[in-house]
Amino acid sequence: MQIEAISALAASGAAILGVPAALVVGLRQARAARQAAEHATQAARAQWRNTNLREAAVAFVMAVEQALELAREIKPAQMALDLEDGKRLRRELRKTLAVVQLEGPQTIAQHAERVQKAVDGTLATVMAEHRRIAPTLALRAAVEQGDETAIALRRQLGRPNPRRIDVQLWRDVVRTGVLTSRQVGFLAHQHQSRLAGYSSTRPRIAFASLYSSHRQALGEFITVVRDHLDTPPLNLPPAGTTTTGASP
């Protein structure tokens, strides 16, 4: 009887010990499946964010490129230009910067902010500089084409001892389309300054060095974005492996 009792007790104990072992295996498998699902979700989200950042960075770089090239075209221009493209590109710079700020980490956003501020400032300065000389360029072009009203105004403005210009002459250059009302306002202001003994000439910016500096800053921004995209966003285990040996 004692032997039978001991055998029955041993069998019962083995069965009892087998139940917790199965539970442990099941819990570990469930946790591994949950971790794999979480890692897959995180990896997909990181890839989505990186795709958005890449697209935002490309749009920003293209806007900067266009702004720089337009500034380089405006700077040496010897004829009056329409500056609407400059206004549009300045808006585009601000728009693409905002997307980078939303999609990128702070380090990338800060680089983009510095590039945008510098390039926008240079483009704005070049445009303002061109607005000051555009009336003179337009008047010169009209003189070269033989426009009599333009020739008369040019003669008046070129006198060694400046005098007040007849209001009707200002009106005539607008009426004949030689200058716009805005351009007449610029020229009239410059002439009034000359009458008062003030020089309206402002120092022109050293564009070549600024252009080179902006190009370098843009290259640094591209490098920062590339490094971020090349860095694995998550420390995930190799595919097909599971975490073992840990308690549930």
JSON list of C-alpha atoms in Angstrom, two decimals:
[
{"chain": "A", "resi": 1, "resn": "MET", "atom": "CA", "xyz": [0.00, 0.00, 0.00]},
{"chain": "A", "resi": 2, "resn": "GLN", "atom": "CA", "xyz": [2.79, 2.36, 0.78]},
{"chain": "A", "resi": 3, "resn": "ILE", "atom": "CA", "xyz": [4.42, 1.76, -2.61]},
{"chain": "A", "resi": 4, "resn": "GLU", "atom": "CA", "xyz": [1.14, 2.35, -4.46]},
{"chain": "A", "resi": 5, "resn": "ALA", "atom": "CA", "xyz": [0.50, 5.53, -2.48]},
{"chain": "A", "resi": 6, "resn": "ILE", "atom": "CA", "xyz": [3.96, 6.89, -3.21]},
{"chain": "A", "resi": 7, "resn": "SER", "atom": "CA", "xyz": [3.56, 6.13, -6.95]},
{"chain": "A", "resi": 8, "resn": "ALA", "atom": "CA", "xyz": [0.18, 7.87, -7.10]},
{"chain": "A", "resi": 9, "resn": "LEU", "atom": "CA", "xyz": [1.56, 10.87, -5.24]},
{"chain": "A", "resi": 10, "resn": "ALA", "atom": "CA", "xyz": [4.52, 11.13, -7.63]},
{"chain": "A", "resi": 11, "resn": "ALA", "atom": "CA", "xyz": [2.25, 10.98, -10.68]},
{"chain": "A", "resi": 12, "resn": "SER", "atom": "CA", "xyz": [0.01, 13.67, -9.21]},
{"chain": "A", "resi": 13, "resn": "GLY", "atom": "CA", "xyz": [3.00, 15.87, -8.48]},
{"chain": "A", "resi": 14, "resn": "ALA", "atom": "CA", "xyz": [4.31, 15.53, -12.03]},
{"chain": "A", "resi": 15, "resn": "ALA", "atom": "CA", "xyz": [0.94, 16.59, -13.40]},
{"chain": "A", "resi": 16, "resn": "ILE", "atom": "CA", "xyz": [0.82, 19.54, -11.04]},
{"chain": "A", "resi": 17, "resn": "LEU", "atom": "CA", "xyz": [4.34, 20.63, -12.05]},
{"chain": "A", "resi": 18, "resn": "GLY", "atom": "CA", "xyz": [3.48, 20.35, -15.76]},
{"chain": "A", "resi": 19, "resn": "VAL", "atom": "CA", "xyz": [0.70, 22.97, -15.66]},
{"chain": "A", "resi": 20, "resn": "PRO", "atom": "CA", "xyz": [2.88, 25.97, -14.64]},
{"chain": "A", "resi": 21, "resn": "ALA", "atom": "CA", "xyz": [5.52, 25.06, -17.23]},
{"chain": "A", "resi": 22, "resn": "ALA", "atom": "CA", "xyz": [2.94, 25.21, -20.02]},
{"chain": "A", "resi": 23, "resn": "LEU", "atom": "CA", "xyz": [1.67, 28.53, -18.76]},
{"chain": "A", "resi": 24, "resn": "VAL", "atom": "CA", "xyz": [5.18, 30.01, -18.73]},
{"chain": "A", "resi": 25, "resn": "VAL", "atom": "CA", "xyz": [5.81, 28.91, -22.32]},
{"chain": "A", "resi": 26, "resn": "GLY", "atom": "CA", "xyz": [2.47, 30.33, -23.44]},
{"chain": "A", "resi": 27, "resn": "LEU", "atom": "CA", "xyz": [3.04, 33.66, -21.72]},
{"chain": "A", "resi": 28, "resn": "ARG", "atom": "CA", "xyz": [6.51, 33.99, -23.23]},
{"chain": "A", "resi": 29, "resn": "GLN", "atom": "CA", "xyz": [5.18, 33.27, -26.69]},
{"chain": "A", "resi": 30, "resn": "ALA", "atom": "CA", "xyz": [2.37, 35.79, -26.25]},
{"chain": "A", "resi": 31, "resn": "ARG", "atom": "CA", "xyz": [4.79, 38.46, -25.03]},
{"chain": "A", "resi": 32, "resn": "ALA", "atom": "CA", "xyz": [7.17, 37.79, -27.93]},
{"chain": "A", "resi": 33, "resn": "ALA", "atom": "CA", "xyz": [4.28, 38.15, -30.38]},
{"chain": "A", "resi": 34, "resn": "ARG", "atom": "CA", "xyz": [3.20, 41.41, -28.72]},
{"chain": "A", "resi": 35, "resn": "GLN", "atom": "CA", "xyz": [6.75, 42.81, -28.82]},
{"chain": "A", "resi": 36, "resn": "ALA", "atom": "CA", "xyz": [7.10, 41.85, -32.49]},
{"chain": "A", "resi": 37, "resn": "ALA", "atom": "CA", "xyz": [3.85, 43.64, -33.27]},
{"chain": "A", "resi": 38, "resn": "GLU", "atom": "CA", "xyz": [4.95, 46.74, -31.34]},
{"chain": "A", "resi": 39, "resn": "HIS", "atom": "CA", "xyz": [8.32, 46.77, -33.10]},
{"chain": "A", "resi": 40, "resn": "ALA", "atom": "CA", "xyz": [6.63, 46.45, -36.50]},
{"chain": "A", "resi": 41, "resn": "THR", "atom": "CA", "xyz": [4.28, 49.33, -35.66]},
{"chain": "A", "resi": 42, "resn": "GLN", "atom": "CA", "xyz": [7.14, 51.52, -34.46]},
{"chain": "A", "resi": 43, "resn": "ALA", "atom": "CA", "xyz": [9.25, 50.71, -37.50]},
{"chain": "A", "resi": 44, "resn": "ALA", "atom": "CA", "xyz": [6.36, 51.52, -39.86]},
{"chain": "A", "resi": 45, "resn": "ARG", "atom": "CA", "xyz": [5.71, 54.81, -38.07]},
{"chain": "A", "resi": 46, "resn": "ALA", "atom": "CA", "xyz": [9.40, 55.74, -38.16]},
{"chain": "A", "resi": 47, "resn": "GLN", "atom": "CA", "xyz": [9.53, 54.96, -41.87]},
{"chain": "A", "resi": 48, "resn": "TRP", "atom": "CA", "xyz": [6.43, 57.07, -42.47]},
{"chain": "A", "resi": 49, "resn": "ARG", "atom": "CA", "xyz": [7.91, 59.99, -40.52]},
{"chain": "A", "resi": 50, "resn": "ASN", "atom": "CA", "xyz": [11.21, 59.72, -42.39]},
{"chain": "A", "resi": 51, "resn": "THR", "atom": "CA", "xyz": [9.37, 59.69, -45.71]},
{"chain": "A", "resi": 52, "resn": "ASN", "atom": "CA", "xyz": [7.51, 62.86, -44.72]},
{"chain": "A", "resi": 53, "resn": "LEU", "atom": "CA", "xyz": [10.74, 64.48, -43.57]},
{"chain": "A", "resi": 54, "resn": "ARG", "atom": "CA", "xyz": [12.51, 63.54, -46.81]},
{"chain": "A", "resi": 55, "resn": "GLU", "atom": "CA", "xyz": [9.73, 65.10, -48.89]},
{"chain": "A", "resi": 56, "resn": "ALA", "atom": "CA", "xyz": [9.69, 68.23, -46.72]},
{"chain": "A", "resi": 57, "resn": "ALA", "atom": "CA", "xyz": [13.47, 68.59, -46.94]},
{"chain": "A", "resi": 58, "resn": "VAL", "atom": "CA", "xyz": [13.43, 68.17, -50.73]},
{"chain": "A", "resi": 59, "resn": "ALA", "atom": "CA", "xyz": [10.75, 70.86, -51.11]},
{"chain": "A", "resi": 60, "resn": "PHE", "atom": "CA", "xyz": [12.71, 73.19, -48.82]},
{"chain": "A", "resi": 61, "resn": "VAL", "atom": "CA", "xyz": [16.00, 72.63, -50.66]},
{"chain": "A", "resi": 62, "resn": "MET", "atom": "CA", "xyz": [14.32, 73.30, -54.01]},
{"chain": "A", "resi": 63, "resn": "ALA", "atom": "CA", "xyz": [12.79, 76.54, -52.69]},
{"chain": "A", "resi": 64, "resn": "VAL", "atom": "CA", "xyz": [16.17, 77.69, -51.39]},
{"chain": "A", "resi": 65, "resn": "GLU", "atom": "CA", "xyz": [17.83, 76.80, -54.70]},
{"chain": "A", "resi": 66, "resn": "GLN", "atom": "CA", "xyz": [15.27, 78.79, -56.67]},
{"chain": "A", "resi": 67, "resn": "ALA", "atom": "CA", "xyz": [15.53, 81.78, -54.31]},
{"chain": "A", "resi": 68, "resn": "LEU", "atom": "CA", "xyz": [19.33, 81.82, -54.57]},
{"chain": "A", "resi": 69, "resn": "GLU", "atom": "CA", "xyz": [19.31, 81.60, -58.35]},
{"chain": "A", "resi": 70, "resn": "LEU", "atom": "CA", "xyz": [16.68, 84.33, -58.66]},
{"chain": "A", "resi": 71, "resn": "ALA", "atom": "CA", "xyz": [18.73, 86.59, -56.39]},
{"chain": "A", "resi": 72, "resn": "ARG", "atom": "CA", "xyz": [21.76, 85.91, -58.58]},
{"chain": "A", "resi": 73, "resn": "GLU", "atom": "CA", "xyz": [19.74, 86.93, -61.65]},
{"chain": "A", "resi": 74, "resn": "ILE", "atom": "CA", "xyz": [18.37, 90.11, -60.07]},
{"chain": "A", "resi": 75, "resn": "LYS", "atom": "CA", "xyz": [21.66, 91.33, -58.63]},
{"chain": "A", "resi": 76, "resn": "PRO", "atom": "CA", "xyz": [23.48, 92.28, -61.87]},
{"chain": "A", "resi": 77, "resn": "ALA", "atom": "CA", "xyz": [20.35, 93.08, -63.91]},
{"chain": "A", "resi": 78, "resn": "GLN", "atom": "CA", "xyz": [20.71, 96.06, -66.23]},
{"chain": "A", "resi": 79, "resn": "MET", "atom": "CA", "xyz": [17.01, 96.33, -66.99]},
{"chain": "A", "resi": 80, "resn": "ALA", "atom": "CA", "xyz": [13.95, 96.74, -64.79]},
{"chain": "A", "resi": 81, "resn": "LEU", "atom": "CA", "xyz": [12.55, 93.36, -63.73]},
{"chain": "A", "resi": 82, "resn": "ASP", "atom": "CA", "xyz": [9.20, 92.16, -62.46]},
{"chain": "A", "resi": 83, "resn": "LEU", "atom": "CA", "xyz": [9.82, 91.10, -58.85]},
{"chain": "A", "resi": 84, "resn": "GLU", "atom": "CA", "xyz": [6.63, 89.07, -58.39]},
{"chain": "A", "resi": 85, "resn": "ASP", "atom": "CA", "xyz": [8.64, 85.84, -58.62]},
{"chain": "A", "resi": 86, "resn": "GLY", "atom": "CA", "xyz": [10.76, 87.05, -55.74]},
{"chain": "A", "resi": 87, "resn": "LYS", "atom": "CA", "xyz": [7.69, 87.66, -53.60]},
{"chain": "A", "resi": 88, "resn": "ARG", "atom": "CA", "xyz": [6.33, 84.23, -54.47]},
{"chain": "A", "resi": 89, "resn": "LEU", "atom": "CA", "xyz": [9.61, 82.50, -53.62]},
{"chain": "A", "resi": 90, "resn": "ARG", "atom": "CA", "xyz": [9.86, 84.28, -50.28]},
{"chain": "A", "resi": 91, "resn": "ARG", "atom": "CA", "xyz": [6.39, 82.94, -49.43]},
{"chain": "A", "resi": 92, "resn": "GLU", "atom": "CA", "xyz": [7.45, 79.47, -50.64]},
{"chain": "A", "resi": 93, "resn": "LEU", "atom": "CA", "xyz": [10.51, 79.57, -48.38]},
{"chain": "A", "resi": 94, "resn": "ARG", "atom": "CA", "xyz": [8.36, 80.28, -45.33]},
{"chain": "A", "resi": 95, "resn": "LYS", "atom": "CA", "xyz": [5.86, 77.58, -46.31]},
{"chain": "A", "resi": 96, "resn": "THR", "atom": "CA", "xyz": [8.44, 74.84, -46.86]},
{"chain": "A", "resi": 97, "resn": "LEU", "atom": "CA", "xyz": [10.24, 75.81, -43.66]},
{"chain": "A", "resi": 98, "resn": "ALA", "atom": "CA", "xyz": [7.01, 75.37, -41.69]},
{"chain": "A", "resi": 99, "resn": "VAL", "atom": "CA", "xyz": [6.64, 71.80, -43.03]},
{"chain": "A", "resi": 100, "resn": "VAL", "atom": "CA", "xyz": [10.23, 70.94, -42.05]},
{"chain": "A", "resi": 101, "resn": "GLN", "atom": "CA", "xyz": [9.55, 72.34, -38.58]},
{"chain": "A", "resi": 102, "resn": "LEU", "atom": "CA", "xyz": [6.49, 70.09, -38.27]},
{"chain": "A", "resi": 103, "resn": "GLU", "atom": "CA", "xyz": [8.06, 66.91, -39.65]},
{"chain": "A", "resi": 104, "resn": "GLY", "atom": "CA", "xyz": [11.67, 67.08, -38.49]},
{"chain": "A", "resi": 105, "resn": "PRO", "atom": "CA", "xyz": [13.42, 66.90, -35.15]},
{"chain": "A", "resi": 106, "resn": "GLN", "atom": "CA", "xyz": [14.56, 70.13, -33.54]},
{"chain": "A", "resi": 107, "resn": "THR", "atom": "CA", "xyz": [18.14, 69.92, -34.83]},
{"chain": "A", "resi": 108, "resn": "ILE", "atom": "CA", "xyz": [16.99, 69.75, -38.45]},
{"chain": "A", "resi": 109, "resn": "ALA", "atom": "CA", "xyz": [14.37, 72.46, -37.92]},
{"chain": "A", "resi": 110, "resn": "GLN", "atom": "CA", "xyz": [16.99, 74.78, -36.46]},
{"chain": "A", "resi": 111, "resn": "HIS", "atom": "CA", "xyz": [19.30, 74.27, -39.43]},
{"chain": "A", "resi": 112, "resn": "ALA", "atom": "CA", "xyz": [16.42, 75.00, -41.80]},
{"chain": "A", "resi": 113, "resn": "GLU", "atom": "CA", "xyz": [15.48, 78.15, -39.87]},
{"chain": "A", "resi": 114, "resn": "ARG", "atom": "CA", "xyz": [19.01, 79.53, -40.18]},
{"chain": "A", "resi": 115, "resn": "VAL", "atom": "CA", "xyz": [19.14, 78.80, -43.91]},
{"chain": "A", "resi": 116, "resn": "GLN", "atom": "CA", "xyz": [15.71, 80.31, -44.54]},
{"chain": "A", "resi": 117, "resn": "LYS", "atom": "CA", "xyz": [16.45, 83.45, -42.54]},
{"chain": "A", "resi": 118, "resn": "ALA", "atom": "CA", "xyz": [19.75, 84.06, -44.33]},
{"chain": "A", "resi": 119, "resn": "VAL", "atom": "CA", "xyz": [18.50, 83.35, -47.86]},
{"chain": "A", "resi": 120, "resn": "ASP", "atom": "CA", "xyz": [15.26, 85.28, -47.38]},
{"chain": "A", "resi": 121, "resn": "GLY", "atom": "CA", "xyz": [17.19, 88.25, -46.04]},
{"chain": "A", "resi": 122, "resn": "THR", "atom": "CA", "xyz": [19.55, 88.27, -49.00]},
{"chain": "A", "resi": 123, "resn": "LEU", "atom": "CA", "xyz": [16.74, 87.93, -51.55]},
{"chain": "A", "resi": 124, "resn": "ALA", "atom": "CA", "xyz": [14.78, 90.74, -49.85]},
{"chain": "A", "resi": 125, "resn": "THR", "atom": "CA", "xyz": [17.86, 92.99, -49.87]},
{"chain": "A", "resi": 126, "resn": "VAL", "atom": "CA", "xyz": [18.60, 92.28, -53.54]},
{"chain": "A", "resi": 127, "resn": "MET", "atom": "CA", "xyz": [14.98, 93.00, -54.45]},
{"chain": "A", "resi": 128, "resn": "ALA", "atom": "CA", "xyz": [14.98, 96.27, -52.49]},
{"chain": "A", "resi": 129, "resn": "GLU", "atom": "CA", "xyz": [18.23, 97.28, -54.15]},
{"chain": "A", "resi": 130, "resn": "HIS", "atom": "CA", "xyz": [16.77, 96.56, -57.58]},
{"chain": "A", "resi": 131, "resn": "ARG", "atom": "CA", "xyz": [13.65, 98.60, -56.80]},
{"chain": "A", "resi": 132, "resn": "ARG", "atom": "CA", "xyz": [15.86, 101.61, -56.10]},
{"chain": "A", "resi": 133, "resn": "ILE", "atom": "CA", "xyz": [17.70, 101.37, -59.42]},
{"chain": "A", "resi": 134, "resn": "ALA", "atom": "CA", "xyz": [14.83, 100.01, -61.56]},
{"chain": "A", "resi": 135, "resn": "PRO", "atom": "CA", "xyz": [13.44, 103.50, -62.40]},
{"chain": "A", "resi": 136, "resn": "THR", "atom": "CA", "xyz": [16.86, 104.61, -63.64]},
{"chain": "A", "resi": 137, "resn": "LEU", "atom": "CA", "xyz": [17.23, 101.41, -65.68]},
{"chain": "A", "resi": 138, "resn": "ALA", "atom": "CA", "xyz": [13.77, 101.82, -67.21]},
{"chain": "A", "resi": 139, "resn": "LEU", "atom": "CA", "xyz": [14.45, 105.48, -68.04]},
{"chain": "A", "resi": 140, "resn": "ARG", "atom": "CA", "xyz": [17.78, 104.57, -69.62]},
{"chain": "A", "resi": 141, "resn": "ALA", "atom": "CA", "xyz": [16.11, 101.91, -71.78]},
{"chain": "A", "resi": 142, "resn": "ALA", "atom": "CA", "xyz": [13.49, 104.42, -72.96]},
{"chain": "A", "resi": 143, "resn": "VAL", "atom": "CA", "xyz": [16.19, 106.96, -73.80]},
{"chain": "A", "resi": 144, "resn": "GLU", "atom": "CA", "xyz": [18.05, 104.35, -75.84]},
{"chain": "A", "resi": 145, "resn": "GLN", "atom": "CA", "xyz": [14.82, 103.71, -77.77]},
{"chain": "A", "resi": 146, "resn": "GLY", "atom": "CA", "xyz": [14.55, 107.42, -78.56]},
{"chain": "A", "resi": 147, "resn": "ASP", "atom": "CA", "xyz": [11.53, 108.29, -76.43]},
{"chain": "A", "resi": 148, "resn": "GLU", "atom": "CA", "xyz": [11.38, 112.11, -76.32]},
{"chain": "A", "resi": 149, "resn": "THR", "atom": "CA", "xyz": [9.72, 112.34, -72.93]},
{"chain": "A", "resi": 150, "resn": "ALA", "atom": "CA", "xyz": [12.35, 110.05, -71.43]},
{"chain": "A", "resi": 151, "resn": "ILE", "atom": "CA", "xyz": [15.12, 112.07, -73.05]},
{"chain": "A", "resi": 152, "resn": "ALA", "atom": "CA", "xyz": [13.70, 115.30, -71.60]},
{"chain": "A", "resi": 153, "resn": "LEU", "atom": "CA", "xyz": [13.46, 113.83, -68.11]},
{"chain": "A", "resi": 154, "resn": "ARG", "atom": "CA", "xyz": [16.92, 112.30, -68.32]},
{"chain": "A", "resi": 155, "resn": "ARG", "atom": "CA", "xyz": [18.30, 115.69, -69.34]},
{"chain": "A", "resi": 156, "resn": "GLN", "atom": "CA", "xyz": [16.59, 117.36, -66.38]},
{"chain": "A", "resi": 157, "resn": "LEU", "atom": "CA", "xyz": [17.83, 114.76, -63.92]},
{"chain": "A", "resi": 158, "resn": "GLY", "atom": "CA", "xyz": [21.38, 114.92, -65.27]},
{"chain": "A", "resi": 159, "resn": "ARG", "atom": "CA", "xyz": [21.91, 118.63, -64.74]},
{"chain": "A", "resi": 160, "resn": "PRO", "atom": "CA", "xyz": [25.02, 119.45, -62.70]},
{"chain": "A", "resi": 161, "resn": "ASN", "atom": "CA", "xyz": [22.98, 121.87, -60.63]},
{"chain": "A", "resi": 162, "resn": "PRO", "atom": "CA", "xyz": [19.68, 120.11, -59.98]},
{"chain": "A", "resi": 163, "resn": "ARG", "atom": "CA", "xyz": [16.44, 122.06, -60.25]},
{"chain": "A", "resi": 164, "resn": "ARG", "atom": "CA", "xyz": [12.87, 121.22, -59.50]},
{"chain": "A", "resi": 165, "resn": "ILE", "atom": "CA", "xyz": [11.32, 119.20, -62.32]},
{"chain": "A", "resi": 166, "resn": "ASP", "atom": "CA", "xyz": [8.02, 120.32, -63.73]},
{"chain": "A", "resi": 167, "resn": "VAL", "atom": "CA", "xyz": [5.15, 118.19, -62.41]},
{"chain": "A", "resi": 168, "resn": "GLN", "atom": "CA", "xyz": [3.78, 117.81, -65.93]},
{"chain": "A", "resi": 169, "resn": "LEU", "atom": "CA", "xyz": [6.98, 116.09, -67.05]},
{"chain": "A", "resi": 170, "resn": "TRP", "atom": "CA", "xyz": [6.56, 113.51, -64.30]},
{"chain": "A", "resi": 171, "resn": "ARG", "atom": "CA", "xyz": [2.99, 112.97, -65.44]},
{"chain": "A", "resi": 172, "resn": "ASP", "atom": "CA", "xyz": [4.03, 112.61, -69.05]},
{"chain": "A", "resi": 173, "resn": "VAL", "atom": "CA", "xyz": [6.49, 109.78, -68.39]},
{"chain": "A", "resi": 174, "resn": "VAL", "atom": "CA", "xyz": [3.71, 107.89, -66.63]},
{"chain": "A", "resi": 175, "resn": "ARG", "atom": "CA", "xyz": [1.16, 108.66, -69.35]},
{"chain": "A", "resi": 176, "resn": "THR", "atom": "CA", "xyz": [3.47, 107.44, -72.12]},
{"chain": "A", "resi": 177, "resn": "GLY", "atom": "CA", "xyz": [4.34, 104.29, -70.18]},
{"chain": "A", "resi": 178, "resn": "VAL", "atom": "CA", "xyz": [8.01, 105.11, -69.77]},
{"chain": "A", "resi": 179, "resn": "LEU", "atom": "CA", "xyz": [7.75, 104.71, -66.00]},
{"chain": "A", "resi": 180, "resn": "THR", "atom": "CA", "xyz": [5.10, 103.50, -63.58]},
{"chain": "A", "resi": 181, "resn": "SER", "atom": "CA", "xyz": [3.71, 105.78, -60.89]},
{"chain": "A", "resi": 182, "resn": "ARG", "atom": "CA", "xyz": [5.75, 103.84, -58.32]},
{"chain": "A", "resi": 183, "resn": "GLN", "atom": "CA", "xyz": [8.96, 104.29, -60.32]},
{"chain": "A", "resi": 184, "resn": "VAL", "atom": "CA", "xyz": [8.27, 108.01, -60.68]},
{"chain": "A", "resi": 185, "resn": "GLY", "atom": "CA", "xyz": [7.89, 108.15, -56.90]},
{"chain": "A", "resi": 186, "resn": "PHE", "atom": "CA", "xyz": [11.33, 106.57, -56.45]},
{"chain": "A", "resi": 187, "resn": "LEU", "atom": "CA", "xyz": [12.98, 108.91, -58.94]},
{"chain": "A", "resi": 188, "resn": "ALA", "atom": "CA", "xyz": [11.25, 111.97, -57.53]},
{"chain": "A", "resi": 189, "resn": "HIS", "atom": "CA", "xyz": [12.35, 111.05, -54.02]},
{"chain": "A", "resi": 190, "resn": "GLN", "atom": "CA", "xyz": [15.94, 110.56, -55.15]},
{"chain": "A", "resi": 191, "resn": "HIS", "atom": "CA", "xyz": [15.83, 113.90, -56.96]},
{"chain": "A", "resi": 192, "resn": "GLN", "atom": "CA", "xyz": [14.42, 115.69, -53.94]},
{"chain": "A", "resi": 193, "resn": "SER", "atom": "CA", "xyz": [17.22, 114.22, -51.82]},
{"chain": "A", "resi": 194, "resn": "ARG", "atom": "CA", "xyz": [19.74, 115.51, -54.33]},
{"chain": "A", "resi": 195, "resn": "LEU", "atom": "CA", "xyz": [18.14, 118.97, -54.21]},
{"chain": "A", "resi": 196, "resn": "ALA", "atom": "CA", "xyz": [18.44, 118.90, -50.42]},
{"chain": "A", "resi": 197, "resn": "GLY", "atom": "CA", "xyz": [22.10, 117.91, -50.67]},
{"chain": "A", "resi": 198, "resn": "TYR", "atom": "CA", "xyz": [21.65, 114.35, -49.46]},
{"chain": "A", "resi": 199, "resn": "SER", "atom": "CA", "xyz": [23.05, 111.36, -51.26]},
{"chain": "A", "resi": 200, "resn": "SER", "atom": "CA", "xyz": [20.48, 108.67, -51.97]},
{"chain": "A", "resi": 201, "resn": "THR", "atom": "CA", "xyz": [23.16, 106.16, -52.95]},
{"chain": "A", "resi": 202, "resn": "ARG", "atom": "CA", "xyz": [23.43, 103.17, -50.64]},
{"chain": "A", "resi": 203, "resn": "PRO", "atom": "CA", "xyz": [26.29, 100.69, -50.50]},
{"chain": "A", "resi": 204, "resn": "ARG", "atom": "CA", "xyz": [25.55, 97.60, -52.58]},
{"chain": "A", "resi": 205, "resn": "ILE", "atom": "CA", "xyz": [25.84, 94.22, -50.89]},
{"chain": "A", "resi": 206, "resn": "ALA", "atom": "CA", "xyz": [28.79, 91.89, -51.56]},
{"chain": "A", "resi": 207, "resn": "PHE", "atom": "CA", "xyz": [26.58, 89.26, -53.15]},
{"chain": "A", "resi": 208, "resn": "ALA", "atom": "CA", "xyz": [29.26, 86.77, -54.20]},
{"chain": "A", "resi": 209, "resn": "SER", "atom": "CA", "xyz": [30.37, 86.03, -50.64]},
{"chain": "A", "resi": 210, "resn": "LEU", "atom": "CA", "xyz": [26.78, 85.80, -49.40]},
{"chain": "A", "resi": 211, "resn": "TYR", "atom": "CA", "xyz": [25.87, 83.43, -52.21]},
{"chain": "A", "resi": 212, "resn": "SER", "atom": "CA", "xyz": [28.80, 81.16, -51.35]},
{"chain": "A", "resi": 213, "resn": "SER", "atom": "CA", "xyz": [27.93, 81.26, -47.65]},
{"chain": "A", "resi": 214, "resn": "HIS", "atom": "CA", "xyz": [24.31, 80.34, -48.32]},
{"chain": "A", "resi": 215, "resn": "ARG", "atom": "CA", "xyz": [25.37, 77.47, -50.55]},
{"chain": "A", "resi": 216, "resn": "GLN", "atom": "CA", "xyz": [27.58, 76.11, -47.80]},
{"chain": "A", "resi": 217, "resn": "ALA", "atom": "CA", "xyz": [24.78, 76.40, -45.21]},
{"chain": "A", "resi": 218, "resn": "LEU", "atom": "CA", "xyz": [22.40, 74.58, -47.54]},
{"chain": "A", "resi": 219, "resn": "GLY", "atom": "CA", "xyz": [24.94, 71.79, -47.98]},
{"chain": "A", "resi": 220, "resn": "GLU", "atom": "CA", "xyz": [25.22, 71.46, -44.20]},
{"chain": "A", "resi": 221, "resn": "PHE", "atom": "CA", "xyz": [21.44, 71.21, -43.91]},
{"chain": "A", "resi": 222, "resn": "ILE", "atom": "CA", "xyz": [21.38, 68.42, -46.51]},
{"chain": "A", "resi": 223, "resn": "THR", "atom": "CA", "xyz": [24.10, 66.56, -44.60]},
{"chain": "A", "resi": 224, "resn": "VAL", "atom": "CA", "xyz": [22.19, 66.81, -41.33]},
{"chain": "A", "resi": 225, "resn": "VAL", "atom": "CA", "xyz": [19.03, 65.46, -42.96]},
{"chain": "A", "resi": 226, "resn": "ARG", "atom": "CA", "xyz": [20.92, 62.62, -44.65]},
{"chain": "A", "resi": 227, "resn": "ASP", "atom": "CA", "xyz": [22.62, 61.62, -41.40]},
{"chain": "A", "resi": 228, "resn": "HIS", "atom": "CA", "xyz": [19.27, 61.56, -39.62]},
{"chain": "A", "resi": 229, "resn": "LEU", "atom": "CA", "xyz": [17.67, 59.41, -42.30]},
{"chain": "A", "resi": 230, "resn": "ASP", "atom": "CA", "xyz": [20.64, 57.02, -42.37]},
{"chain": "A", "resi": 231, "resn": "THR", "atom": "CA", "xyz": [20.53, 56.47, -38.59]},
{"chain": "A", "resi": 232, "resn": "PRO", "atom": "CA", "xyz": [18.35, 53.50, -37.54]},
{"chain": "A", "resi": 233, "resn": "PRO", "atom": "CA", "xyz": [15.45, 55.04, -35.59]},
{"chain": "A", "resi": 234, "resn": "LEU", "atom": "CA", "xyz": [14.81, 51.94, -33.48]},
{"chain": "A", "resi": 235, "resn": "ASN", "atom": "CA", "xyz": [17.02, 49.40, -31.72]},
{"chain": "A", "resi": 236, "resn": "LEU", "atom": "CA", "xyz": [15.07, 46.37, -32.90]},
{"chain": "A", "resi": 237, "resn": "PRO", "atom": "CA", "xyz": [16.17, 42.71, -32.64]},
{"chain": "A", "resi": 238, "resn": "PRO", "atom": "CA", "xyz": [17.03, 40.98, -35.92]},
{"chain": "A", "resi": 239, "resn": "ALA", "atom": "CA", "xyz": [14.07, 39.68, -37.89]},
{"chain": "A", "resi": 240, "resn": "GLY", "atom": "CA", "xyz": [12.91, 36.20, -36.84]},
{"chain": "A", "resi": 241, "resn": "THR", "atom": "CA", "xyz": [14.36, 36.37, -33.30]},
{"chain": "A", "resi": 242, "resn": "THR", "atom": "CA", "xyz": [12.50, 36.55, -30.03]},
{"chain": "A", "resi": 243, "resn": "THR", "atom": "CA", "xyz": [13.43, 37.61, -26.55]},
{"chain": "A", "resi": 244, "resn": "THR", "atom": "CA", "xyz": [14.03, 34.61, -24.29]},
{"chain": "A", "resi": 245, "resn": "GLY", "atom": "CA", "xyz": [15.08, 33.96, -20.76]},
{"chain": "A", "resi": 246, "resn": "ALA", "atom": "CA", "xyz": [13.09, 36.81, -19.23]},
{"chain": "A", "resi": 247, "resn": "SER", "atom": "CA", "xyz": [10.29, 36.29, -16.77]},
{"chain": "A", "resi": 248, "resn": "PRO", "atom": "CA", "xyz": [6.79, 37.10, -18.06]}
]
